[in-house]
Amino acid sequence: MRVLVTGATGNVGRHVVDGLVAAGVEVRALTRRPAEAAFADGVEVVGGDLETPDPAVFAGVDRLYLFTAGKTATVLEHAKHAGATRVVLLSSMSVGFDDEQVGESHRVAEEAVADSGLEWTHLRPGMFATNLLEWATSIRTDGVVREPYGAAAQTAIHEVDIAEVAVAALLTDKHVGQVLALTSAEVLTKVEQAEAIGAAIGKPVRFEELSPEQWKAEVSDEVPGWVADWLLGIWAGAADVPETPLSTVADVLGRPARTLKEWATDHAADFR
Ligand SMILES: NC(=O)c1ccc[n+]([C@@H]2O[C@H](COP(=O)([O-])OP(=O)(O)OC[C@H]3O[C@@H](n4cnc5c(N)ncnc54)[C@H](OP(=O)(O)O)[C@@H]3O)[C@@H](O)[C@H]2O)c1
């Protein structure tokens, strides 16, 4: 079996590649920057952009891990025409939010996948733990995290857990036609997340509460205003009502989801 992995250099995609290789599956990894890509031996690397999908990329592909970008419906047509039978889509829990801008691209991609005639699974993760890499510079330099809503209680998921669920959906028949909402099994406030990173790197990490306005002003060069407002809304909501941890990772993989401390240990070099 040959699986095409799109978004293969990404946080999740690179682990999907590794998981498939470990399972003995032939992997074709798609990237817009093939010269810079570094994958395990045996992985076939192809250049390509999902905005301008090239039918040749899909020749001989049986199954597809699909990152939401570009012309999803055309990608699916090419894949089906080439004889592929299954697609696993990296979607987002944001499809269920009452929010046009962020959830919309995922809603469109989910519909295209469900209408494609291929076997499908939608993965809908909540917050990725990798978002906390935003804290790396200030933790490395000052041992501090400066953000609003330290009481926001979240279920940040390890990217390897998402990838392992994707691999299970690609390689077993159990999840065809399923929508899998994915979170970690623990709920930690931002203050506790900072502490978990500190415990993993063996150095205290302090959470310094900013007002929403202070934070928005501080990040205005890097974070567009509407994204900042969207994030503030999510954090305010999670401070009010803690996010709900789901058992999907354990149900699919038969072992508990990784903890944030495990995630921070895996990424300790980023925070030291
Ligand atoms: N962060 C969160 O909390 C969160 C939560 C839920 C869902 N999500 C969703 O998860 C996805 C992000 O996943 P991720 O973190 O694994 O991805 P990522 O690290 O952002 O990487 C995605 C990869 O996709 C490739 N790519 C981007 N545009 C492309 C295009 N037009 N054609 C071909 N390849 C393209 C890029 O690789 P090359 O440059 O090598 O081509 C990039 O490395 C997003 O759709 C996001 O909405 C995120």
PDB file of C-alpha atoms in Angstrom, residues 3-236:
ATOM      1  CA  VAL A   3      -0.032   6.512   1.251  1.00  0.00           C
ATOM      2  CA  LEU A   4       0.338  10.125   0.134  1.00  0.00           C
ATOM      3  CA  VAL A   5       0.993  12.413   3.108  1.00  0.00           C
ATOM      4  CA  THR A   6       0.262  16.088   2.469  1.00  0.00           C
ATOM      5  CA  GLY A   7       1.414  18.692   4.983  1.00  0.00           C
ATOM      6  CA  ALA A   8       4.210  16.175   5.487  1.00  0.00           C
ATOM      7  CA  THR A   9       6.711  18.637   6.969  1.00  0.00           C
ATOM      8  CA  GLY A  10       4.123  19.945   9.453  1.00  0.00           C
ATOM      9  CA  ASN A  11       3.697  19.369  13.179  1.00  0.00           C
ATOM     10  CA  VAL A  12       1.359  16.436  12.646  1.00  0.00           C
ATOM     11  CA  GLY A  13       2.282  15.346   9.119  1.00  0.00           C
ATOM     12  CA  ARG A  14       5.915  14.552   9.922  1.00  0.00           C
ATOM     13  CA  HIS A  15       4.744  12.091  12.593  1.00  0.00           C
ATOM     14  CA  VAL A  16       2.173  10.598  10.224  1.00  0.00           C
ATOM     15  CA  VAL A  17       5.083   9.900   7.865  1.00  0.00           C
ATOM     16  CA  ASP A  18       7.086   8.280  10.677  1.00  0.00           C
ATOM     17  CA  GLY A  19       4.124   6.208  11.878  1.00  0.00           C
ATOM     18  CA  LEU A  20       3.415   4.877   8.398  1.00  0.00           C
ATOM     19  CA  VAL A  21       7.090   4.070   7.807  1.00  0.00           C
ATOM     20  CA  ALA A  22       7.171   2.196  11.141  1.00  0.00           C
ATOM     21  CA  ALA A  23       4.109   0.231   9.982  1.00  0.00           C
ATOM     22  CA  GLY A  24       5.958  -0.803   6.829  1.00  0.00           C
ATOM     23  CA  VAL A  25       3.818   1.235   4.462  1.00  0.00           C
ATOM     24  CA  GLU A  26       5.185   2.971   1.352  1.00  0.00           C
ATOM     25  CA  VAL A  27       5.012   6.740   1.896  1.00  0.00           C
ATOM     26  CA  ARG A  28       4.993   9.568  -0.619  1.00  0.00           C
ATOM     27  CA  ALA A  29       5.514  12.881   1.180  1.00  0.00           C
ATOM     28  CA  LEU A  30       4.290  16.088  -0.456  1.00  0.00           C
ATOM     29  CA  THR A  31       6.019  19.402   0.214  1.00  0.00           C
ATOM     30  CA  ARG A  32       6.386  22.724  -1.563  1.00  0.00           C
ATOM     31  CA  ARG A  33      10.078  22.662  -0.596  1.00  0.00           C
ATOM     32  CA  PRO A  34      11.390  19.190  -1.478  1.00  0.00           C
ATOM     33  CA  ALA A  35      15.036  20.294  -1.423  1.00  0.00           C
ATOM     34  CA  GLU A  36      14.771  21.215   2.276  1.00  0.00           C
ATOM     35  CA  ALA A  37      12.775  18.192   3.415  1.00  0.00           C
ATOM     36  CA  ALA A  38      14.399  15.520   5.592  1.00  0.00           C
ATOM     37  CA  PHE A  39      12.464  12.279   5.979  1.00  0.00           C
ATOM     38  CA  ALA A  40      13.317   8.720   6.971  1.00  0.00           C
ATOM     39  CA  ASP A  41      15.086   6.509   4.437  1.00  0.00           C
ATOM     40  CA  GLY A  42      12.704   5.078   1.878  1.00  0.00           C
ATOM     41  CA  VAL A  43      10.217   7.948   1.957  1.00  0.00           C
ATOM     42  CA  GLU A  44       9.505   9.210  -1.555  1.00  0.00           C
ATOM     43  CA  VAL A  45       9.557  13.013  -1.487  1.00  0.00           C
ATOM     44  CA  VAL A  46       7.552  14.888  -4.142  1.00  0.00           C
ATOM     45  CA  GLY A  47       7.313  18.620  -4.750  1.00  0.00           C
ATOM     46  CA  GLY A  48       3.881  20.136  -5.127  1.00  0.00           C
ATOM     47  CA  ASP A  49       1.419  22.737  -3.944  1.00  0.00           C
ATOM     48  CA  LEU A  50      -2.173  21.940  -2.943  1.00  0.00           C
ATOM     49  CA  GLU A  51      -3.183  25.279  -4.488  1.00  0.00           C
ATOM     50  CA  THR A  52      -2.217  23.893  -7.913  1.00  0.00           C
ATOM     51  CA  PRO A  53      -2.578  20.121  -7.536  1.00  0.00           C
ATOM     52  CA  ASP A  54      -0.639  18.120 -10.140  1.00  0.00           C
ATOM     53  CA  PRO A  55      -2.362  14.834 -11.090  1.00  0.00           C
ATOM     54  CA  ALA A  56       1.032  13.114 -11.392  1.00  0.00           C
ATOM     55  CA  VAL A  57       1.518  13.388  -7.612  1.00  0.00           C
ATOM     56  CA  PHE A  58      -1.369  10.944  -7.083  1.00  0.00           C
ATOM     57  CA  ALA A  59      -0.279   8.172  -9.460  1.00  0.00           C
ATOM     58  CA  GLY A  60      -0.197   4.863  -7.618  1.00  0.00           C
ATOM     59  CA  VAL A  61      -1.568   6.314  -4.375  1.00  0.00           C
ATOM     60  CA  ASP A  62      -3.970   4.096  -2.398  1.00  0.00           C
ATOM     61  CA  ARG A  63      -4.730   6.317   0.586  1.00  0.00           C
ATOM     62  CA  LEU A  64      -4.277   9.946   1.527  1.00  0.00           C
ATOM     63  CA  TYR A  65      -3.589  11.988   4.667  1.00  0.00           C
ATOM     64  CA  LEU A  66      -4.967  15.408   3.801  1.00  0.00           C
ATOM     65  CA  PHE A  67      -3.940  18.723   5.295  1.00  0.00           C
ATOM     66  CA  THR A  68      -6.550  21.478   4.794  1.00  0.00           C
ATOM     67  CA  ALA A  69      -5.047  23.829   2.224  1.00  0.00           C
ATOM     68  CA  GLY A  70      -5.565  24.817  -1.377  1.00  0.00           C
ATOM     69  CA  LYS A  71      -7.991  23.168  -3.775  1.00  0.00           C
ATOM     70  CA  THR A  72      -9.291  20.274  -1.700  1.00  0.00           C
ATOM     71  CA  ALA A  73     -12.024  19.204  -4.142  1.00  0.00           C
ATOM     72  CA  THR A  74      -9.513  19.043  -7.038  1.00  0.00           C
ATOM     73  CA  VAL A  75      -7.038  17.130  -4.884  1.00  0.00           C
ATOM     74  CA  LEU A  76      -9.751  14.579  -4.111  1.00  0.00           C
ATOM     75  CA  GLU A  77     -10.726  14.261  -7.789  1.00  0.00           C
ATOM     76  CA  HIS A  78      -7.122  13.581  -8.762  1.00  0.00           C
ATOM     77  CA  ALA A  79      -6.720  11.083  -5.931  1.00  0.00           C
ATOM     78  CA  LYS A  80      -9.900   9.216  -6.869  1.00  0.00           C
ATOM     79  CA  HIS A  81      -8.997   9.206 -10.557  1.00  0.00           C
ATOM     80  CA  ALA A  82      -5.627   7.692  -9.649  1.00  0.00           C
ATOM     81  CA  GLY A  83      -7.396   4.854  -7.814  1.00  0.00           C
ATOM     82  CA  ALA A  84      -7.122   6.031  -4.194  1.00  0.00           C
ATOM     83  CA  THR A  85      -9.872   4.685  -1.944  1.00  0.00           C
ATOM     84  CA  ARG A  86      -9.488   6.448   1.399  1.00  0.00           C
ATOM     85  CA  VAL A  87      -8.777   9.901   2.810  1.00  0.00           C
ATOM     86  CA  VAL A  88      -8.096  10.961   6.394  1.00  0.00           C
ATOM     87  CA  LEU A  89      -8.575  14.711   6.828  1.00  0.00           C
ATOM     88  CA  LEU A  90      -6.854  16.861   9.440  1.00  0.00           C
ATOM     89  CA  SER A  91      -9.778  19.150  10.256  1.00  0.00           C
ATOM     90  CA  SER A  92     -10.366  21.100  13.456  1.00  0.00           C
ATOM     91  CA  MET A  93     -12.721  21.311  16.400  1.00  0.00           C
ATOM     92  CA  SER A  94     -13.307  24.877  15.169  1.00  0.00           C
ATOM     93  CA  VAL A  95     -15.779  23.514  12.575  1.00  0.00           C
ATOM     94  CA  GLY A  96     -18.227  23.301  15.445  1.00  0.00           C
ATOM     95  CA  PHE A  97     -17.624  26.864  16.639  1.00  0.00           C
ATOM     96  CA  ASP A  98     -20.033  29.617  15.768  1.00  0.00           C
ATOM     97  CA  ASP A  99     -17.282  31.378  13.890  1.00  0.00           C
ATOM     98  CA  GLU A 100     -17.079  32.048  10.170  1.00  0.00           C
ATOM     99  CA  GLN A 101     -13.428  32.804   9.547  1.00  0.00           C
ATOM    100  CA  VAL A 102     -11.549  30.090  11.388  1.00  0.00           C
ATOM    101  CA  GLY A 103     -13.843  27.104  11.044  1.00  0.00           C
ATOM    102  CA  GLU A 104     -14.981  27.829   7.495  1.00  0.00           C
ATOM    103  CA  SER A 105     -12.019  26.365   5.562  1.00  0.00           C
ATOM    104  CA  HIS A 106     -12.324  23.158   7.582  1.00  0.00           C
ATOM    105  CA  ARG A 107     -16.084  22.979   7.053  1.00  0.00           C
ATOM    106  CA  VAL A 108     -15.543  23.320   3.296  1.00  0.00           C
ATOM    107  CA  ALA A 109     -12.804  20.651   3.327  1.00  0.00           C
ATOM    108  CA  GLU A 110     -14.926  18.234   5.395  1.00  0.00           C
ATOM    109  CA  GLU A 111     -17.817  18.602   2.943  1.00  0.00           C
ATOM    110  CA  ALA A 112     -15.541  18.030  -0.056  1.00  0.00           C
ATOM    111  CA  VAL A 113     -14.124  14.904   1.585  1.00  0.00           C
ATOM    112  CA  ALA A 114     -17.541  13.531   2.557  1.00  0.00           C
ATOM    113  CA  ASP A 115     -18.814  14.170  -0.994  1.00  0.00           C
ATOM    114  CA  SER A 116     -15.750  12.654  -2.667  1.00  0.00           C
ATOM    115  CA  GLY A 117     -16.976   9.072  -2.788  1.00  0.00           C
ATOM    116  CA  LEU A 118     -13.792   7.965  -1.000  1.00  0.00           C
ATOM    117  CA  GLU A 119     -13.818   6.284   2.411  1.00  0.00           C
ATOM    118  CA  TRP A 120     -13.151   9.077   4.881  1.00  0.00           C
ATOM    119  CA  THR A 121     -12.344   9.977   8.477  1.00  0.00           C
ATOM    120  CA  HIS A 122     -12.410  13.530   9.820  1.00  0.00           C
ATOM    121  CA  LEU A 123      -9.935  14.298  12.613  1.00  0.00           C
ATOM    122  CA  ARG A 124     -11.097  17.276  14.658  1.00  0.00           C
ATOM    123  CA  PRO A 125      -8.405  18.159  17.176  1.00  0.00           C
ATOM    124  CA  GLY A 126      -8.756  20.948  19.684  1.00  0.00           C
ATOM    125  CA  MET A 127      -5.787  23.073  20.733  1.00  0.00           C
ATOM    126  CA  PHE A 128      -2.406  21.662  19.729  1.00  0.00           C
ATOM    127  CA  ALA A 129       0.212  21.647  22.481  1.00  0.00           C
ATOM    128  CA  THR A 130       2.593  22.933  19.791  1.00  0.00           C
ATOM    129  CA  ASN A 131       0.845  26.319  20.148  1.00  0.00           C
ATOM    130  CA  LEU A 132       2.781  26.607  23.417  1.00  0.00           C
ATOM    131  CA  LEU A 133       6.015  26.853  21.434  1.00  0.00           C
ATOM    132  CA  GLU A 134       4.952  30.525  21.217  1.00  0.00           C
ATOM    133  CA  TRP A 135       6.103  30.685  24.839  1.00  0.00           C
ATOM    134  CA  ALA A 136       9.574  29.275  24.116  1.00  0.00           C
ATOM    135  CA  THR A 137      11.491  32.533  23.728  1.00  0.00           C
ATOM    136  CA  SER A 138      10.215  34.149  26.928  1.00  0.00           C
ATOM    137  CA  ILE A 139      10.652  30.908  28.889  1.00  0.00           C
ATOM    138  CA  ARG A 140      14.223  30.518  27.589  1.00  0.00           C
ATOM    139  CA  THR A 141      15.170  34.116  28.297  1.00  0.00           C
ATOM    140  CA  ASP A 142      13.178  35.039  31.447  1.00  0.00           C
ATOM    141  CA  GLY A 143      11.533  31.838  32.730  1.00  0.00           C
ATOM    142  CA  VAL A 144       8.189  33.566  32.367  1.00  0.00           C
ATOM    143  CA  VAL A 145       5.000  33.411  30.294  1.00  0.00           C
ATOM    144  CA  ARG A 146       3.168  36.709  29.807  1.00  0.00           C
ATOM    145  CA  GLU A 147      -0.420  36.274  28.644  1.00  0.00           C
ATOM    146  CA  PRO A 148      -4.005  36.989  29.671  1.00  0.00           C
ATOM    147  CA  TYR A 149      -6.456  34.425  31.048  1.00  0.00           C
ATOM    148  CA  GLY A 150      -4.097  32.313  33.169  1.00  0.00           C
ATOM    149  CA  ALA A 151      -7.240  30.581  34.465  1.00  0.00           C
ATOM    150  CA  ALA A 152      -8.179  29.335  30.975  1.00  0.00           C
ATOM    151  CA  ALA A 153      -8.447  25.546  31.419  1.00  0.00           C
ATOM    152  CA  GLN A 154      -7.469  23.732  28.219  1.00  0.00           C
ATOM    153  CA  THR A 155      -6.961  20.236  26.839  1.00  0.00           C
ATOM    154  CA  ALA A 156      -3.806  20.732  24.719  1.00  0.00           C
ATOM    155  CA  ILE A 157      -3.099  17.618  22.660  1.00  0.00           C
ATOM    156  CA  HIS A 158       0.297  16.174  21.707  1.00  0.00           C
ATOM    157  CA  GLU A 159       0.805  16.245  17.919  1.00  0.00           C
ATOM    158  CA  VAL A 160       2.065  12.642  17.994  1.00  0.00           C
ATOM    159  CA  ASP A 161      -1.289  11.511  19.427  1.00  0.00           C
ATOM    160  CA  ILE A 162      -3.080  13.162  16.507  1.00  0.00           C
ATOM    161  CA  ALA A 163      -0.650  11.537  14.065  1.00  0.00           C
ATOM    162  CA  GLU A 164      -1.065   8.087  15.623  1.00  0.00           C
ATOM    163  CA  VAL A 165      -4.854   8.389  15.355  1.00  0.00           C
ATOM    164  CA  ALA A 166      -4.410   9.428  11.707  1.00  0.00           C
ATOM    165  CA  VAL A 167      -2.262   6.357  11.060  1.00  0.00           C
ATOM    166  CA  ALA A 168      -4.875   4.117  12.730  1.00  0.00           C
ATOM    167  CA  ALA A 169      -7.594   5.654  10.557  1.00  0.00           C
ATOM    168  CA  LEU A 170      -5.469   5.166   7.435  1.00  0.00           C
ATOM    169  CA  LEU A 171      -4.478   1.573   8.122  1.00  0.00           C
ATOM    170  CA  THR A 172      -7.460  -0.008   9.885  1.00  0.00           C
ATOM    171  CA  ASP A 173     -11.091  -0.080   8.731  1.00  0.00           C
ATOM    172  CA  LYS A 174     -12.527   0.787  12.152  1.00  0.00           C
ATOM    173  CA  HIS A 175     -12.790   4.544  11.676  1.00  0.00           C
ATOM    174  CA  VAL A 176     -14.214   4.845   8.180  1.00  0.00           C
ATOM    175  CA  GLY A 177     -17.049   7.384   8.202  1.00  0.00           C
ATOM    176  CA  GLN A 178     -16.182   8.612  11.692  1.00  0.00           C
ATOM    177  CA  VAL A 179     -15.659  12.150  12.970  1.00  0.00           C
ATOM    178  CA  LEU A 180     -12.994  11.894  15.671  1.00  0.00           C
ATOM    179  CA  ALA A 181     -12.821  14.853  18.057  1.00  0.00           C
ATOM    180  CA  LEU A 182      -9.392  14.780  19.702  1.00  0.00           C
ATOM    181  CA  THR A 183      -8.076  16.316  22.930  1.00  0.00           C
ATOM    182  CA  SER A 184      -5.689  15.336  25.671  1.00  0.00           C
ATOM    183  CA  ALA A 185      -7.161  13.570  28.703  1.00  0.00           C
ATOM    184  CA  GLU A 186      -6.196  16.313  31.173  1.00  0.00           C
ATOM    185  CA  VAL A 187      -7.441  19.847  31.681  1.00  0.00           C
ATOM    186  CA  LEU A 188      -4.766  22.330  32.704  1.00  0.00           C
ATOM    187  CA  THR A 189      -5.042  26.058  33.196  1.00  0.00           C
ATOM    188  CA  LYS A 190      -2.440  28.172  31.439  1.00  0.00           C
ATOM    189  CA  VAL A 191      -0.765  28.667  34.809  1.00  0.00           C
ATOM    190  CA  GLU A 192      -0.577  24.864  35.197  1.00  0.00           C
ATOM    191  CA  GLN A 193       0.663  24.481  31.612  1.00  0.00           C
ATOM    192  CA  ALA A 194       3.540  26.840  32.396  1.00  0.00           C
ATOM    193  CA  GLU A 195       4.275  24.791  35.543  1.00  0.00           C
ATOM    194  CA  ALA A 196       4.241  21.543  33.540  1.00  0.00           C
ATOM    195  CA  ILE A 197       6.812  22.968  31.128  1.00  0.00           C
ATOM    196  CA  GLY A 198       8.908  24.093  34.108  1.00  0.00           C
ATOM    197  CA  ALA A 199       8.724  20.592  35.620  1.00  0.00           C
ATOM    198  CA  ALA A 200       9.806  19.065  32.303  1.00  0.00           C
ATOM    199  CA  ILE A 201      12.827  21.342  31.879  1.00  0.00           C
ATOM    200  CA  GLY A 202      13.805  21.405  35.552  1.00  0.00           C
ATOM    201  CA  LYS A 203      13.437  25.183  35.890  1.00  0.00           C
ATOM    202  CA  PRO A 204      10.579  27.172  37.441  1.00  0.00           C
ATOM    203  CA  VAL A 205       8.349  28.879  34.876  1.00  0.00           C
ATOM    204  CA  ARG A 206       6.159  31.689  36.169  1.00  0.00           C
ATOM    205  CA  PHE A 207       2.878  32.860  34.608  1.00  0.00           C
ATOM    206  CA  GLU A 208       2.498  36.642  34.594  1.00  0.00           C
ATOM    207  CA  GLU A 209      -1.072  37.759  33.957  1.00  0.00           C
ATOM    208  CA  LEU A 210      -1.521  40.465  31.318  1.00  0.00           C
ATOM    209  CA  SER A 211      -4.767  42.209  30.556  1.00  0.00           C
ATOM    210  CA  PRO A 212      -6.292  41.274  27.181  1.00  0.00           C
ATOM    211  CA  GLU A 213      -5.533  44.811  25.949  1.00  0.00           C
ATOM    212  CA  GLN A 214      -1.867  44.639  27.046  1.00  0.00           C
ATOM    213  CA  TRP A 215      -1.374  41.300  25.305  1.00  0.00           C
ATOM    214  CA  LYS A 216      -3.103  42.400  22.105  1.00  0.00           C
ATOM    215  CA  ALA A 217      -0.870  45.481  21.942  1.00  0.00           C
ATOM    216  CA  GLU A 218       2.272  43.395  22.617  1.00  0.00           C
ATOM    217  CA  VAL A 219       1.561  40.889  19.802  1.00  0.00           C
ATOM    218  CA  SER A 220       0.096  43.353  17.298  1.00  0.00           C
ATOM    219  CA  ASP A 221       3.149  43.096  14.996  1.00  0.00           C
ATOM    220  CA  GLU A 222       2.838  39.307  14.622  1.00  0.00           C
ATOM    221  CA  VAL A 223      -0.816  38.465  15.278  1.00  0.00           C
ATOM    222  CA  PRO A 224      -3.569  40.023  13.117  1.00  0.00           C
ATOM    223  CA  GLY A 225      -6.207  41.797  15.209  1.00  0.00           C
ATOM    224  CA  TRP A 226      -9.021  39.406  14.283  1.00  0.00           C
ATOM    225  CA  VAL A 227      -6.892  36.373  15.226  1.00  0.00           C
ATOM    226  CA  ALA A 228      -5.998  38.003  18.563  1.00  0.00           C
ATOM    227  CA  ASP A 229      -9.681  38.675  19.233  1.00  0.00           C
ATOM    228  CA  TRP A 230     -10.568  35.093  18.271  1.00  0.00           C
ATOM    229  CA  LEU A 231      -7.934  33.719  20.652  1.00  0.00           C
ATOM    230  CA  LEU A 232      -9.038  36.055  23.443  1.00  0.00           C
ATOM    231  CA  GLY A 233     -12.596  34.801  22.975  1.00  0.00           C
ATOM    232  CA  ILE A 234     -11.459  31.172  23.244  1.00  0.00           C
ATOM    233  CA  TRP A 235      -9.336  31.868  26.328  1.00  0.00           C
ATOM    234  CA  ALA A 236     -12.123  33.854  28.029  1.00  0.00           C
TER     235      ALA A 236
END
